[in-house]
Amino acid sequence: MLATVEGPDFIALQVNDVPAAATFFEERLGLRRAPASPPGAVVFTTGPIPFAVREPLPGTDLDGAERPGLGVALWLRTTDASALRDQLVQAGTQDVSPLQDSPFGPTFSFTGPEGYRLTVHGG
């Protein structure tokens, strides 16, 4: 029998400044830290998939990347996309796009820590 994958089980963004990225996700998006994280990382209590920011893995040069994560779409779910978008704009978040309708509810994108492009959807 062929072994299969059930789906994504953990997502982490590699960043040069873990404390600053963790603060961004806590203060601007309301994520909460998990009670424990491995060295060099901050894990959040997100569901259904755990999310973290972590130091770059050996051999990863984030400074050479024009935009980290290019080609990967990371979508975050919220209960109120409009209110969250307003909060991010008021906090001075970079490149917050207009709210748009989608099959997944209202969506918008913004530039997060270290240039990662993130999309929010829901409510």
PDB file of C-alpha atoms in Angstrom:
ATOM      1  CA  MET A   1       0.000   0.000   0.000  1.00  0.00           C
ATOM      2  CA  LEU A   2       1.225   3.484  -0.876  1.00  0.00           C
ATOM      3  CA  ALA A   3       1.866   5.861   2.041  1.00  0.00           C
ATOM      4  CA  THR A   4      -0.009   9.158   1.737  1.00  0.00           C
ATOM      5  CA  VAL A   5       0.043  12.597   3.309  1.00  0.00           C
ATOM      6  CA  GLU A   6      -3.050  13.842   5.149  1.00  0.00           C
ATOM      7  CA  GLY A   7      -2.287  17.534   4.626  1.00  0.00           C
ATOM      8  CA  PRO A   8      -0.282  20.400   6.110  1.00  0.00           C
ATOM      9  CA  ASP A   9       0.511  19.863   9.781  1.00  0.00           C
ATOM     10  CA  PHE A  10       2.765  22.785  10.713  1.00  0.00           C
ATOM     11  CA  ILE A  11       3.653  26.116   9.090  1.00  0.00           C
ATOM     12  CA  ALA A  12       6.637  28.294  10.002  1.00  0.00           C
ATOM     13  CA  LEU A  13       8.029  31.458   8.470  1.00  0.00           C
ATOM     14  CA  GLN A  14      11.804  31.742   8.598  1.00  0.00           C
ATOM     15  CA  VAL A  15      12.775  35.264   9.682  1.00  0.00           C
ATOM     16  CA  ASN A  16      15.980  37.056  10.648  1.00  0.00           C
ATOM     17  CA  ASP A  17      14.380  38.832  13.635  1.00  0.00           C
ATOM     18  CA  VAL A  18      12.228  36.305  15.506  1.00  0.00           C
ATOM     19  CA  PRO A  19      11.275  38.649  18.395  1.00  0.00           C
ATOM     20  CA  ALA A  20      10.102  41.414  16.011  1.00  0.00           C
ATOM     21  CA  ALA A  21       8.124  38.983  13.842  1.00  0.00           C
ATOM     22  CA  ALA A  22       6.525  37.372  16.911  1.00  0.00           C
ATOM     23  CA  THR A  23       5.560  40.799  18.245  1.00  0.00           C
ATOM     24  CA  PHE A  24       3.969  41.685  14.874  1.00  0.00           C
ATOM     25  CA  PHE A  25       1.812  38.556  14.888  1.00  0.00           C
ATOM     26  CA  GLU A  26       0.859  39.082  18.538  1.00  0.00           C
ATOM     27  CA  GLU A  27       0.125  42.816  18.440  1.00  0.00           C
ATOM     28  CA  ARG A  28      -1.322  43.235  14.944  1.00  0.00           C
ATOM     29  CA  LEU A  29      -3.072  39.901  14.411  1.00  0.00           C
ATOM     30  CA  GLY A  30      -3.826  38.859  17.987  1.00  0.00           C
ATOM     31  CA  LEU A  31      -2.036  35.504  17.888  1.00  0.00           C
ATOM     32  CA  ARG A  32      -1.108  33.981  21.233  1.00  0.00           C
ATOM     33  CA  ARG A  33       2.144  32.231  22.028  1.00  0.00           C
ATOM     34  CA  ALA A  34       2.069  28.533  22.839  1.00  0.00           C
ATOM     35  CA  PRO A  35       3.246  27.657  26.351  1.00  0.00           C
ATOM     36  CA  ALA A  36       6.493  26.231  24.947  1.00  0.00           C
ATOM     37  CA  SER A  37       8.532  26.755  21.790  1.00  0.00           C
ATOM     38  CA  PRO A  38      11.776  25.202  20.589  1.00  0.00           C
ATOM     39  CA  PRO A  39      14.970  27.297  20.727  1.00  0.00           C
ATOM     40  CA  GLY A  40      15.095  29.950  17.998  1.00  0.00           C
ATOM     41  CA  ALA A  41      11.353  29.892  17.374  1.00  0.00           C
ATOM     42  CA  VAL A  42       8.034  31.225  18.639  1.00  0.00           C
ATOM     43  CA  VAL A  43       5.057  28.900  18.172  1.00  0.00           C
ATOM     44  CA  PHE A  44       1.519  30.277  18.331  1.00  0.00           C
ATOM     45  CA  THR A  45      -1.646  28.522  19.470  1.00  0.00           C
ATOM     46  CA  THR A  46      -3.344  28.562  16.082  1.00  0.00           C
ATOM     47  CA  GLY A  47      -5.713  25.953  14.748  1.00  0.00           C
ATOM     48  CA  PRO A  48      -6.275  23.721  13.030  1.00  0.00           C
ATOM     49  CA  ILE A  49      -2.603  24.036  12.019  1.00  0.00           C
ATOM     50  CA  PRO A  50       0.125  25.309  14.357  1.00  0.00           C
ATOM     51  CA  PHE A  51       2.004  28.371  13.079  1.00  0.00           C
ATOM     52  CA  ALA A  52       5.430  29.699  14.071  1.00  0.00           C
ATOM     53  CA  VAL A  53       8.185  32.128  13.243  1.00  0.00           C
ATOM     54  CA  ARG A  54      11.689  30.746  13.463  1.00  0.00           C
ATOM     55  CA  GLU A  55      15.327  31.482  12.780  1.00  0.00           C
ATOM     56  CA  PRO A  56      16.460  30.574   9.259  1.00  0.00           C
ATOM     57  CA  LEU A  57      17.499  26.970   8.746  1.00  0.00           C
ATOM     58  CA  PRO A  58      21.179  26.395   7.905  1.00  0.00           C
ATOM     59  CA  GLY A  59      21.869  27.335   4.305  1.00  0.00           C
ATOM     60  CA  THR A  60      18.894  29.715   4.066  1.00  0.00           C
ATOM     61  CA  ASP A  61      19.846  33.256   3.047  1.00  0.00           C
ATOM     62  CA  LEU A  62      16.834  35.489   3.574  1.00  0.00           C
ATOM     63  CA  ASP A  63      18.865  38.626   2.868  1.00  0.00           C
ATOM     64  CA  GLY A  64      19.262  37.600  -0.773  1.00  0.00           C
ATOM     65  CA  ALA A  65      15.527  37.139  -1.319  1.00  0.00           C
ATOM     66  CA  GLU A  66      13.664  40.029  -2.954  1.00  0.00           C
ATOM     67  CA  ARG A  67      10.470  38.803  -1.330  1.00  0.00           C
ATOM     68  CA  PRO A  68      10.571  35.783   0.981  1.00  0.00           C
ATOM     69  CA  GLY A  69       8.049  33.045   0.307  1.00  0.00           C
ATOM     70  CA  LEU A  70       7.544  34.039  -3.326  1.00  0.00           C
ATOM     71  CA  GLY A  71       5.304  31.421  -4.889  1.00  0.00           C
ATOM     72  CA  VAL A  72       3.757  30.266  -1.607  1.00  0.00           C
ATOM     73  CA  ALA A  73       0.317  31.560  -0.634  1.00  0.00           C
ATOM     74  CA  LEU A  74      -0.259  31.775   3.109  1.00  0.00           C
ATOM     75  CA  TRP A  75      -3.875  32.543   4.020  1.00  0.00           C
ATOM     76  CA  LEU A  76      -4.963  33.360   7.563  1.00  0.00           C
ATOM     77  CA  ARG A  77      -8.566  33.009   8.739  1.00  0.00           C
ATOM     78  CA  THR A  78     -10.364  35.663  10.804  1.00  0.00           C
ATOM     79  CA  THR A  79     -13.883  36.207  12.060  1.00  0.00           C
ATOM     80  CA  ASP A  80     -13.969  39.797  10.753  1.00  0.00           C
ATOM     81  CA  ALA A  81     -11.766  40.616   7.758  1.00  0.00           C
ATOM     82  CA  SER A  82     -13.036  44.186   7.498  1.00  0.00           C
ATOM     83  CA  ALA A  83     -12.264  45.041  11.136  1.00  0.00           C
ATOM     84  CA  LEU A  84      -8.856  43.351  10.993  1.00  0.00           C
ATOM     85  CA  ARG A  85      -8.003  45.205   7.793  1.00  0.00           C
ATOM     86  CA  ASP A  86      -8.920  48.514   9.469  1.00  0.00           C
ATOM     87  CA  GLN A  87      -6.728  47.632  12.480  1.00  0.00           C
ATOM     88  CA  LEU A  88      -3.766  46.838  10.247  1.00  0.00           C
ATOM     89  CA  VAL A  89      -4.147  50.079   8.295  1.00  0.00           C
ATOM     90  CA  GLN A  90      -4.381  52.113  11.517  1.00  0.00           C
ATOM     91  CA  ALA A  91      -1.252  50.370  12.844  1.00  0.00           C
ATOM     92  CA  GLY A  92       0.699  51.397   9.738  1.00  0.00           C
ATOM     93  CA  THR A  93       1.014  47.931   8.199  1.00  0.00           C
ATOM     94  CA  GLN A  94       2.600  47.981   4.733  1.00  0.00           C
ATOM     95  CA  ASP A  95       0.736  47.463   1.465  1.00  0.00           C
ATOM     96  CA  VAL A  96      -2.720  46.577   2.799  1.00  0.00           C
ATOM     97  CA  SER A  97      -4.883  45.840  -0.233  1.00  0.00           C
ATOM     98  CA  PRO A  98      -8.561  46.767  -0.538  1.00  0.00           C
ATOM     99  CA  LEU A  99     -11.125  44.308   0.783  1.00  0.00           C
ATOM    100  CA  GLN A 100     -12.461  42.045  -1.969  1.00  0.00           C
ATOM    101  CA  ASP A 101     -15.175  39.396  -2.190  1.00  0.00           C
ATOM    102  CA  SER A 102     -14.021  35.842  -2.838  1.00  0.00           C
ATOM    103  CA  PRO A 103     -15.433  32.317  -2.592  1.00  0.00           C
ATOM    104  CA  PHE A 104     -13.841  32.249   0.878  1.00  0.00           C
ATOM    105  CA  GLY A 105     -15.507  35.444   2.113  1.00  0.00           C
ATOM    106  CA  PRO A 106     -13.993  38.928   2.200  1.00  0.00           C
ATOM    107  CA  THR A 107     -10.228  38.900   1.591  1.00  0.00           C
ATOM    108  CA  PHE A 108      -7.291  41.286   1.644  1.00  0.00           C
ATOM    109  CA  SER A 109      -3.517  40.976   1.537  1.00  0.00           C
ATOM    110  CA  PHE A 110      -0.721  42.835   3.289  1.00  0.00           C
ATOM    111  CA  THR A 111       3.034  42.769   3.702  1.00  0.00           C
ATOM    112  CA  GLY A 112       4.021  41.231   7.012  1.00  0.00           C
ATOM    113  CA  PRO A 113       7.336  40.794   8.801  1.00  0.00           C
ATOM    114  CA  GLU A 114      10.419  40.851   6.591  1.00  0.00           C
ATOM    115  CA  GLY A 115       8.406  41.187   3.385  1.00  0.00           C
ATOM    116  CA  TYR A 116       6.203  38.102   3.505  1.00  0.00           C
ATOM    117  CA  ARG A 117       2.953  38.658   1.596  1.00  0.00           C
ATOM    118  CA  LEU A 118       0.000  37.339   3.634  1.00  0.00           C
ATOM    119  CA  THR A 119      -3.713  37.062   2.807  1.00  0.00           C
ATOM    120  CA  VAL A 120      -6.589  37.183   5.290  1.00  0.00           C
ATOM    121  CA  HIS A 121     -10.086  35.844   4.661  1.00  0.00           C
ATOM    122  CA  GLY A 122     -13.340  35.361   6.521  1.00  0.00           C
ATOM    123  CA  GLY A 123     -16.300  36.956   8.192  1.00  0.00           C
TER     124      GLY A 123
END
